[in-house]
PDB file of C-alpha atoms in Angstrom:
ATOM      1  CA  SER A  15      11.014 -11.424  -2.142  1.00 72.00           C
ATOM      2  CA  LEU A  16      11.537  -8.944   0.631  1.00 83.00           C
ATOM      3  CA  SER A  17      15.055  -9.166   1.770  1.00 83.00           C
ATOM      4  CA  GLU A  18      15.129  -6.603   4.633  1.00 90.00           C
ATOM      5  CA  VAL A  19      13.022  -4.266   6.722  1.00 95.00           C
ATOM      6  CA  LYS A  20      14.104  -0.832   7.786  1.00 96.00           C
ATOM      7  CA  VAL A  21      12.263   1.036  10.400  1.00 97.00           C
ATOM      8  CA  ASP A  22      12.546   4.832  11.075  1.00 96.00           C
ATOM      9  CA  ALA A  23      14.281   5.357  14.393  1.00 95.00           C
ATOM     10  CA  ALA A  24      11.472   7.645  15.519  1.00 97.00           C
ATOM     11  CA  ASN A  25       8.936   4.721  15.309  1.00 97.00           C
ATOM     12  CA  GLU A  26       7.622   4.234  18.721  1.00 97.00           C
ATOM     13  CA  HIS A  27       6.469   0.777  18.055  1.00 98.00           C
ATOM     14  CA  LEU A  28       8.775  -1.042  15.809  1.00 98.00           C
ATOM     15  CA  THR A  29      12.517  -1.429  15.256  1.00 98.00           C
ATOM     16  CA  SER A  30      14.688  -3.402  12.749  1.00 96.00           C
ATOM     17  CA  ASP A  31      18.130  -4.723  13.150  1.00 94.00           C
ATOM     18  CA  LYS A  32      19.940  -6.416  10.125  1.00 91.00           C
ATOM     19  CA  GLY A  33      16.869  -6.293   8.128  1.00 92.00           C
ATOM     20  CA  ILE A  34      14.852  -8.205  10.639  1.00 94.00           C
ATOM     21  CA  LEU A  35      11.739  -6.720  12.180  1.00 97.00           C
ATOM     22  CA  TYR A  36      10.963  -6.567  15.972  1.00 98.00           C
ATOM     23  CA  SER A  37       8.760  -4.876  18.433  1.00 98.00           C
ATOM     24  CA  LYS A  38      10.321  -1.683  19.667  1.00 98.00           C
ATOM     25  CA  ASP A  39      11.873  -3.403  23.054  1.00 98.00           C
ATOM     26  CA  MET A  40      12.896  -6.420  20.605  1.00 98.00           C
ATOM     27  CA  SER A  41      10.697  -8.775  22.774  1.00 98.00           C
ATOM     28  CA  GLU A  42       9.069 -10.014  19.633  1.00 98.00           C
ATOM     29  CA  LEU A  43      10.675 -11.290  16.441  1.00 98.00           C
ATOM     30  CA  MET A  44       7.990 -10.178  13.993  1.00 98.00           C
ATOM     31  CA  PHE A  45       9.535 -10.954  10.625  1.00 96.00           C
ATOM     32  CA  TYR A  46      12.582 -12.678   9.328  1.00 94.00           C
ATOM     33  CA  PRO A  47      13.181 -12.227   5.555  1.00 91.00           C
ATOM     34  CA  LYS A  48      12.636 -15.074   3.389  1.00 84.00           C
ATOM     35  CA  SER A  49      15.404 -14.090   0.934  1.00 76.00           C
ATOM     36  CA  ASN A  50      17.997 -14.901   3.669  1.00 72.00           C
ATOM     37  CA  ASN A  51      19.365 -18.169   2.255  1.00 71.00           C
ATOM     38  CA  ASP A  52      21.813 -18.896   5.122  1.00 69.00           C
ATOM     39  CA  PRO A  53      19.992 -18.083   8.136  1.00 77.00           C
ATOM     40  CA  ASP A  54      22.442 -17.830  11.029  1.00 84.00           C
ATOM     41  CA  LEU A  55      19.900 -17.352  14.215  1.00 92.00           C
ATOM     42  CA  SER A  56      22.855 -17.538  16.704  1.00 91.00           C
ATOM     43  CA  GLU A  57      23.312 -13.688  16.965  1.00 89.00           C
ATOM     44  CA  LEU A  58      19.717 -12.713  17.281  1.00 95.00           C
ATOM     45  CA  PRO A  59      18.909 -10.915  20.513  1.00 96.00           C
ATOM     46  CA  TRP A  60      17.798 -13.922  22.444  1.00 97.00           C
ATOM     47  CA  ASP A  61      18.222 -12.224  25.722  1.00 96.00           C
ATOM     48  CA  LYS A  62      15.252  -9.976  24.894  1.00 97.00           C
ATOM     49  CA  ILE A  63      13.109 -12.122  22.609  1.00 98.00           C
ATOM     50  CA  THR A  64      10.175 -13.874  24.326  1.00 98.00           C
ATOM     51  CA  LYS A  65       7.855 -14.425  21.326  1.00 98.00           C
ATOM     52  CA  ILE A  66       8.141 -15.543  17.739  1.00 98.00           C
ATOM     53  CA  GLY A  67       5.570 -13.572  16.147  1.00 98.00           C
ATOM     54  CA  GLU A  68       2.892 -14.489  13.728  1.00 98.00           C
ATOM     55  CA  ALA A  69       4.001 -15.884  10.405  1.00 97.00           C
ATOM     56  CA  ALA A  70       7.627 -14.519  11.380  1.00 97.00           C
ATOM     57  CA  PHE A  71       9.354 -17.470   9.457  1.00 96.00           C
ATOM     58  CA  SER A  72       6.398 -18.667   7.358  1.00 96.00           C
ATOM     59  CA  GLY A  73       7.537 -20.051   4.060  1.00 95.00           C
ATOM     60  CA  HIS A  74      11.160 -19.810   4.757  1.00 93.00           C
ATOM     61  CA  THR A  75      12.864 -22.299   2.340  1.00 91.00           C
ATOM     62  CA  SER A  76      16.372 -22.317   3.746  1.00 92.00           C
ATOM     63  CA  LEU A  77      15.815 -22.809   7.524  1.00 94.00           C
ATOM     64  CA  THR A  78      16.652 -26.325   8.416  1.00 95.00           C
ATOM     65  CA  ALA A  79      16.715 -26.177  12.339  1.00 96.00           C
ATOM     66  CA  PHE A  80      15.226 -24.159  15.081  1.00 97.00           C
ATOM     67  CA  GLU A  81      16.024 -24.126  18.848  1.00 97.00           C
ATOM     68  CA  ILE A  82      13.516 -22.729  21.097  1.00 98.00           C
ATOM     69  CA  LYS A  83      15.421 -20.394  23.484  1.00 97.00           C
ATOM     70  CA  LYS A  84      14.895 -20.554  27.141  1.00 96.00           C
ATOM     71  CA  GLY A  85      13.342 -17.135  27.234  1.00 96.00           C
ATOM     72  CA  ILE A  86      10.751 -17.805  24.633  1.00 97.00           C
ATOM     73  CA  THR A  87       7.176 -17.926  26.018  1.00 98.00           C
ATOM     74  CA  GLU A  88       5.115 -18.038  22.917  1.00 98.00           C
ATOM     75  CA  ILE A  89       5.499 -19.206  19.227  1.00 98.00           C
ATOM     76  CA  GLY A  90       2.661 -17.233  17.273  1.00 98.00           C
ATOM     77  CA  ASN A  91       0.158 -18.482  14.889  1.00 98.00           C
ATOM     78  CA  ASN A  92       1.702 -19.605  11.728  1.00 98.00           C
ATOM     79  CA  ALA A  93       5.102 -18.670  12.793  1.00 98.00           C
ATOM     80  CA  PHE A  94       6.992 -21.372  10.759  1.00 98.00           C
ATOM     81  CA  GLU A  95       4.165 -22.692   8.578  1.00 98.00           C
ATOM     82  CA  ASP A  96       5.446 -24.193   5.362  1.00 98.00           C
ATOM     83  CA  CYS A  97       8.969 -24.118   6.169  1.00 97.00           C
ATOM     84  CA  ALA A  98       9.951 -26.868   3.749  1.00 95.00           C
ATOM     85  CA  ALA A  99      13.608 -27.504   4.818  1.00 96.00           C
ATOM     86  CA  LEU A 100      12.836 -27.470   8.548  1.00 97.00           C
ATOM     87  CA  VAL A 101      14.175 -30.862   9.783  1.00 98.00           C
ATOM     88  CA  SER A 102      14.734 -30.368  13.513  1.00 98.00           C
ATOM     89  CA  LEU A 103      13.064 -28.515  16.327  1.00 98.00           C
ATOM     90  CA  THR A 104      14.710 -28.629  19.629  1.00 98.00           C
ATOM     91  CA  TYR A 105      14.869 -26.486  22.948  1.00 97.00           C
ATOM     92  CA  GLU A 106      17.608 -24.782  25.126  1.00 96.00           C
ATOM     93  CA  ALA A 107      17.874 -26.183  28.444  1.00 94.00           C
ATOM     94  CA  GLY A 108      17.383 -23.888  31.457  1.00 92.00           C
ATOM     95  CA  GLY A 109      14.206 -22.500  30.723  1.00 91.00           C
ATOM     96  CA  ASN A 110      11.102 -22.173  33.017  1.00 87.00           C
ATOM     97  CA  GLY A 111       7.661 -20.563  33.214  1.00 88.00           C
ATOM     98  CA  SER A 112       5.397 -21.556  30.277  1.00 96.00           C
ATOM     99  CA  LEU A 113       5.446 -21.857  26.538  1.00 98.00           C
ATOM    100  CA  ILE A 114       2.343 -21.631  24.267  1.00 98.00           C
ATOM    101  CA  ILE A 115       2.601 -23.041  20.601  1.00 98.00           C
ATOM    102  CA  GLY A 116      -0.053 -21.092  18.379  1.00 98.00           C
ATOM    103  CA  ILE A 117      -2.260 -22.408  15.694  1.00 98.00           C
ATOM    104  CA  HIS A 118      -0.615 -23.734  12.540  1.00 98.00           C
ATOM    105  CA  ALA A 119       2.772 -22.984  14.091  1.00 98.00           C
ATOM    106  CA  PHE A 120       4.734 -25.710  12.148  1.00 98.00           C
ATOM    107  CA  ASP A 121       1.722 -26.690   9.882  1.00 98.00           C
ATOM    108  CA  ASP A 122       2.978 -28.181   6.649  1.00 98.00           C
ATOM    109  CA  CYS A 123       6.590 -28.483   7.699  1.00 98.00           C
ATOM    110  CA  LYS A 124       6.710 -31.765   5.720  1.00 98.00           C
ATOM    111  CA  ALA A 125      10.489 -32.401   6.492  1.00 98.00           C
ATOM    112  CA  LEU A 126      10.236 -31.941  10.315  1.00 98.00           C
ATOM    113  CA  ALA A 127      11.296 -35.204  11.535  1.00 98.00           C
ATOM    114  CA  GLU A 128      13.098 -34.409  14.727  1.00 98.00           C
ATOM    115  CA  ILE A 129      10.980 -32.657  17.623  1.00 98.00           C
ATOM    116  CA  ALA A 130      11.667 -32.122  21.306  1.00 98.00           C
ATOM    117  CA  LEU A 131       9.536 -29.614  23.387  1.00 98.00           C
ATOM    118  CA  PRO A 132      10.328 -28.220  26.814  1.00 97.00           C
ATOM    119  CA  ASP A 133       8.215 -29.843  29.697  1.00 97.00           C
ATOM    120  CA  TYR A 134       6.988 -26.301  30.427  1.00 97.00           C
ATOM    121  CA  THR A 135       5.066 -26.338  27.311  1.00 98.00           C
ATOM    122  CA  THR A 136       1.258 -25.754  28.353  1.00 98.00           C
ATOM    123  CA  ALA A 137      -0.721 -25.527  25.039  1.00 98.00           C
ATOM    124  CA  ILE A 138      -0.349 -26.484  21.593  1.00 98.00           C
ATOM    125  CA  GLY A 139      -2.675 -24.887  19.069  1.00 98.00           C
ATOM    126  CA  ASN A 140      -4.893 -26.235  16.332  1.00 98.00           C
ATOM    127  CA  SER A 141      -3.086 -27.899  13.380  1.00 98.00           C
ATOM    128  CA  ALA A 142       0.331 -26.810  15.026  1.00 98.00           C
ATOM    129  CA  PHE A 143       2.104 -29.923  13.668  1.00 98.00           C
ATOM    130  CA  LYS A 144      -0.199 -31.036  10.852  1.00 98.00           C
ATOM    131  CA  TYR A 145       1.498 -32.671   7.915  1.00 98.00           C
ATOM    132  CA  THR A 146       4.769 -33.208   9.702  1.00 98.00           C
ATOM    133  CA  ALA A 147       7.010 -36.180   9.611  1.00 97.00           C
ATOM    134  CA  PHE A 148       8.434 -37.013  13.053  1.00 98.00           C
ATOM    135  CA  GLU A 149       8.204 -40.691  14.306  1.00 98.00           C
ATOM    136  CA  THR A 150       8.592 -39.783  18.166  1.00 97.00           C
ATOM    137  CA  PHE A 151       7.059 -37.296  20.500  1.00 98.00           C
ATOM    138  CA  GLN A 152       7.632 -36.967  23.969  1.00 97.00           C
ATOM    139  CA  THR A 153       4.699 -35.185  25.647  1.00 98.00           C
ATOM    140  CA  PRO A 154       5.555 -32.162  27.774  1.00 97.00           C
ATOM    141  CA  ALA A 155       4.747 -32.824  31.522  1.00 96.00           C
ATOM    142  CA  SER A 156       2.998 -29.562  31.876  1.00 97.00           C
ATOM    143  CA  LEU A 157       0.879 -29.787  28.683  1.00 98.00           C
ATOM    144  CA  THR A 158      -3.009 -29.145  29.469  1.00 98.00           C
ATOM    145  CA  THR A 159      -4.345 -28.542  26.015  1.00 97.00           C
ATOM    146  CA  LEU A 160      -3.876 -30.185  22.654  1.00 98.00           C
ATOM    147  CA  GLY A 161      -5.923 -28.427  19.940  1.00 97.00           C
ATOM    148  CA  THR A 162      -7.833 -29.787  16.868  1.00 97.00           C
ATOM    149  CA  GLU A 163      -5.935 -31.586  14.129  1.00 98.00           C
ATOM    150  CA  VAL A 164      -2.618 -30.859  15.939  1.00 98.00           C
ATOM    151  CA  PHE A 165      -0.858 -34.057  14.481  1.00 98.00           C
ATOM    152  CA  MET A 166      -3.231 -34.611  11.627  1.00 98.00           C
ATOM    153  CA  HIS A 167      -1.804 -36.533   8.562  1.00 98.00           C
ATOM    154  CA  ASN A 168       1.490 -37.288  10.402  1.00 98.00           C
ATOM    155  CA  LYS A 169       2.179 -40.586   8.809  1.00 97.00           C
ATOM    156  CA  ASN A 170       5.137 -41.524  10.876  1.00 98.00           C
ATOM    157  CA  LEU A 171       4.054 -40.939  14.524  1.00 98.00           C
ATOM    158  CA  THR A 172       4.045 -44.274  16.117  1.00 98.00           C
ATOM    159  CA  ALA A 173       3.007 -43.463  19.907  1.00 98.00           C
ATOM    160  CA  PHE A 174       1.773 -40.836  22.034  1.00 98.00           C
ATOM    161  CA  THR A 175       1.325 -40.428  25.839  1.00 98.00           C
ATOM    162  CA  ILE A 176      -1.672 -38.603  27.277  1.00 98.00           C
ATOM    163  CA  THR A 177       0.320 -37.193  30.216  1.00 98.00           C
ATOM    164  CA  ALA A 178      -1.178 -36.287  33.734  1.00 97.00           C
ATOM    165  CA  ASN A 179      -2.068 -32.691  33.095  1.00 98.00           C
ATOM    166  CA  ILE A 180      -3.856 -32.894  29.762  1.00 98.00           C
ATOM    167  CA  GLU A 181      -7.478 -31.968  30.197  1.00 97.00           C
ATOM    168  CA  SER A 182      -8.554 -31.423  26.572  1.00 97.00           C
ATOM    169  CA  ILE A 183      -7.671 -33.160  23.156  1.00 98.00           C
ATOM    170  CA  GLY A 184      -9.253 -31.288  20.239  1.00 97.00           C
ATOM    171  CA  ASN A 185     -11.110 -33.109  17.397  1.00 97.00           C
ATOM    172  CA  GLY A 186      -9.015 -34.637  14.678  1.00 98.00           C
ATOM    173  CA  ALA A 187      -5.860 -34.362  16.711  1.00 98.00           C
ATOM    174  CA  PHE A 188      -4.540 -37.673  15.299  1.00 98.00           C
ATOM    175  CA  ASN A 189      -6.832 -38.060  12.407  1.00 98.00           C
ATOM    176  CA  SER A 190      -5.091 -40.049   9.782  1.00 98.00           C
ATOM    177  CA  CYS A 191      -1.914 -40.798  11.763  1.00 98.00           C
ATOM    178  CA  THR A 192      -1.759 -44.297   9.995  1.00 98.00           C
ATOM    179  CA  ASN A 193       1.224 -45.437  11.895  1.00 98.00           C
ATOM    180  CA  LEU A 194       0.007 -44.580  15.425  1.00 98.00           C
ATOM    181  CA  ALA A 195      -0.061 -47.908  17.157  1.00 98.00           C
ATOM    182  CA  THR A 196       0.286 -47.054  20.869  1.00 98.00           C
ATOM    183  CA  VAL A 197      -1.476 -44.512  22.904  1.00 98.00           C
ATOM    184  CA  THR A 198      -0.745 -44.614  26.665  1.00 98.00           C
ATOM    185  CA  VAL A 199      -2.793 -42.897  29.281  1.00 98.00           C
ATOM    186  CA  ASP A 200      -0.991 -41.592  32.490  1.00 97.00           C
ATOM    187  CA  ASP A 201      -3.163 -42.410  35.374  1.00 95.00           C
ATOM    188  CA  SER A 202      -0.785 -41.505  38.083  1.00 94.00           C
ATOM    189  CA  ALA A 203      -2.114 -39.880  41.359  1.00 92.00           C
ATOM    190  CA  ASN A 204      -3.707 -36.490  40.778  1.00 94.00           C
ATOM    191  CA  ALA A 205      -4.032 -36.900  36.949  1.00 97.00           C
ATOM    192  CA  LYS A 206      -6.511 -34.679  35.556  1.00 97.00           C
ATOM    193  CA  LEU A 207      -9.779 -35.755  33.665  1.00 97.00           C
ATOM    194  CA  PHE A 208      -9.857 -35.026  29.963  1.00 97.00           C
ATOM    195  CA  ALA A 209     -12.295 -34.802  27.040  1.00 97.00           C
ATOM    196  CA  LEU A 210     -11.587 -36.736  23.950  1.00 96.00           C
ATOM    197  CA  GLY A 211     -12.601 -34.416  21.203  1.00 96.00           C
ATOM    198  CA  GLY A 212     -16.140 -32.958  21.161  1.00 93.00           C
ATOM    199  CA  THR A 213     -19.784 -33.537  20.137  1.00 91.00           C
ATOM    200  CA  SER A 214     -19.640 -31.227  17.090  1.00 89.00           C
ATOM    201  CA  GLY A 215     -18.015 -31.721  13.806  1.00 84.00           C
ATOM    202  CA  THR A 216     -16.904 -34.905  12.026  1.00 89.00           C
ATOM    203  CA  SER A 217     -13.067 -34.883  12.442  1.00 93.00           C
ATOM    204  CA  GLY A 218     -12.467 -37.748  15.062  1.00 97.00           C
ATOM    205  CA  VAL A 219      -9.530 -37.631  17.367  1.00 98.00           C
ATOM    206  CA  PHE A 220      -8.295 -40.959  16.322  1.00 98.00           C
ATOM    207  CA  ALA A 221     -10.164 -41.393  13.085  1.00 98.00           C
ATOM    208  CA  GLY A 222      -8.288 -43.334  10.407  1.00 98.00           C
ATOM    209  CA  CYS A 223      -5.635 -44.526  12.856  1.00 98.00           C
ATOM    210  CA  THR A 224      -5.414 -47.941  11.156  1.00 98.00           C
ATOM    211  CA  GLN A 225      -2.748 -49.186  13.360  1.00 98.00           C
ATOM    212  CA  LEU A 226      -4.311 -48.383  16.749  1.00 98.00           C
ATOM    213  CA  LYS A 227      -5.730 -51.769  17.948  1.00 98.00           C
ATOM    214  CA  ASN A 228      -6.239 -51.248  21.661  1.00 97.00           C
ATOM    215  CA  ILE A 229      -6.552 -48.220  24.127  1.00 97.00           C
ATOM    216  CA  ASP A 230      -7.200 -48.230  27.791  1.00 97.00           C
ATOM    217  CA  LEU A 231      -8.556 -44.648  28.777  1.00 96.00           C
ATOM    218  CA  LYS A 232      -8.172 -45.716  32.471  1.00 94.00           C
ATOM    219  CA  ASN A 233     -10.614 -43.539  34.593  1.00 95.00           C
ATOM    220  CA  ARG A 234      -9.472 -40.274  33.075  1.00 97.00           C
ATOM    221  CA  ALA A 235     -11.775 -39.594  30.009  1.00 97.00           C
ATOM    222  CA  THR A 236     -15.028 -37.818  30.647  1.00 97.00           C
ATOM    223  CA  LEU A 237     -16.109 -37.706  26.939  1.00 96.00           C
ATOM    224  CA  ILE A 238     -15.614 -39.580  23.660  1.00 97.00           C
ATOM    225  CA  GLY A 239     -16.341 -37.122  20.850  1.00 96.00           C
ATOM    226  CA  ASN A 240     -17.939 -37.527  17.710  1.00 96.00           C
ATOM    227  CA  TYR A 241     -16.111 -39.964  15.208  1.00 97.00           C
ATOM    228  CA  ALA A 242     -13.311 -40.461  17.822  1.00 97.00           C
ATOM    229  CA  PHE A 243     -12.308 -43.762  16.599  1.00 97.00           C
ATOM    230  CA  SER A 244     -13.969 -44.182  13.140  1.00 97.00           C
ATOM    231  CA  ASN A 245     -12.344 -46.095  10.534  1.00 97.00           C
ATOM    232  CA  SER A 246      -9.601 -46.891  13.039  1.00 98.00           C
ATOM    233  CA  GLY A 247      -8.013 -50.361  13.427  1.00 98.00           C
ATOM    234  CA  LEU A 248      -9.394 -50.545  16.949  1.00 97.00           C
ATOM    235  CA  THR A 249     -10.495 -53.992  18.254  1.00 97.00           C
ATOM    236  CA  ALA A 250     -10.722 -53.443  21.898  1.00 96.00           C
ATOM    237  CA  ILE A 251     -11.205 -50.353  24.340  1.00 97.00           C
ATOM    238  CA  THR A 252     -11.472 -49.897  28.097  1.00 96.00           C
ATOM    239  CA  ILE A 253     -13.614 -46.792  28.392  1.00 95.00           C
ATOM    240  CA  GLY A 254     -13.404 -46.113  32.178  1.00 93.00           C
ATOM    241  CA  SER A 255     -15.767 -45.157  34.824  1.00 94.00           C
ATOM    242  CA  ASN A 256     -15.823 -41.322  34.264  1.00 96.00           C
ATOM    243  CA  VAL A 257     -17.259 -41.172  30.679  1.00 96.00           C
ATOM    244  CA  THR A 258     -20.693 -39.650  30.659  1.00 96.00           C
ATOM    245  CA  THR A 259     -20.968 -38.995  26.829  1.00 96.00           C
ATOM    246  CA  ILE A 260     -20.187 -40.924  23.710  1.00 96.00           C
ATOM    247  CA  GLY A 261     -20.632 -38.981  20.594  1.00 95.00           C
ATOM    248  CA  ASN A 262     -21.934 -39.534  17.005  1.00 95.00           C
ATOM    249  CA  SER A 263     -20.287 -42.297  15.149  1.00 96.00           C
ATOM    250  CA  ALA A 264     -17.529 -42.854  17.728  1.00 96.00           C
ATOM    251  CA  PHE A 265     -16.743 -46.385  16.670  1.00 96.00           C
ATOM    252  CA  LYS A 266     -18.062 -46.270  12.980  1.00 96.00           C
ATOM    253  CA  GLY A 267     -15.983 -48.392  10.665  1.00 96.00           C
ATOM    254  CA  SER A 268     -13.559 -49.447  13.312  1.00 96.00           C
ATOM    255  CA  LYS A 269     -12.783 -53.273  14.128  1.00 95.00           C
ATOM    256  CA  ILE A 270     -14.405 -53.419  17.467  1.00 94.00           C
ATOM    257  CA  THR A 271     -17.054 -56.314  17.913  1.00 91.00           C
ATOM    258  CA  THR A 272     -17.755 -55.844  21.590  1.00 92.00           C
ATOM    259  CA  ILE A 273     -17.837 -52.797  23.799  1.00 92.00           C
ATOM    260  CA  TYR A 274     -18.456 -52.606  27.453  1.00 93.00           C
ATOM    261  CA  ILE A 275     -20.367 -49.299  28.464  1.00 93.00           C
ATOM    262  CA  PRO A 276     -20.237 -48.288  32.117  1.00 94.00           C
ATOM    263  CA  ALA A 277     -23.029 -47.028  34.190  1.00 95.00           C
ATOM    264  CA  THR A 278     -21.777 -43.445  34.132  1.00 95.00           C
ATOM    265  CA  VAL A 279     -22.532 -42.987  30.393  1.00 95.00           C
ATOM    266  CA  THR A 280     -25.914 -40.913  30.186  1.00 93.00           C
ATOM    267  CA  LYS A 281     -25.614 -39.804  26.790  1.00 88.00           C
ATOM    268  CA  LEU A 282     -25.079 -42.078  23.630  1.00 89.00           C
ATOM    269  CA  ASP A 283     -25.463 -40.469  20.163  1.00 81.00           C
ATOM    270  CA  ASN A 284     -26.065 -42.239  17.022  1.00 73.00           C
TER     271      ASN A 284
END
């Protein structure tokens, strides 16, 4: 496999250092060679790096831990996808601004058992943590967007809090999270309304969450999407007074026997 990258000094867009590829100003780490079996990231130019580029570490088999440095504002699409040995994702204290995590960023990191994201994380892209293994997840306070299938097939996750700034939770976000038993909705003052999935597609937000028995959406949800709780263990739900739409098969195959539909609901699909 590729062991190093060398860039001509005359190149106006790219540069390399110790075999690692960067943008010219080193603000983006673009490629870290997979053949490096003893990765020491401590000596990288973290005072310059603000972005981990698309697929930069993808498929690396020796990387066991990664710390999100305080200057990083973006982790690109597929950046750490299929890093089979990655166990720990943490962050350096002292950062501010915002952090965006791209689609499939940590997808298929099956050993990822420890995770902590900074509170200034604002968006987590589609399938970013699909097929991971952590049991606990502290939702960043600034998070506004949770993409589709973000935690899908995480069999260990037990609880999740929908924090006050979340406005959108994508289809399939927790699909087949079979140990997810507790979902807490923050309804503090000025908490934003959110859509729970969408009305297209068949991958429900909490579909297949067999340990999820009860959920109170407070008055924050505006939409319950297609297949949202299908084949879940749900026996009781408080929908809240801001829901206007309930999508197709939202409760199909769940354990719920009685449901109260508020006056605000104007569209109820099959």
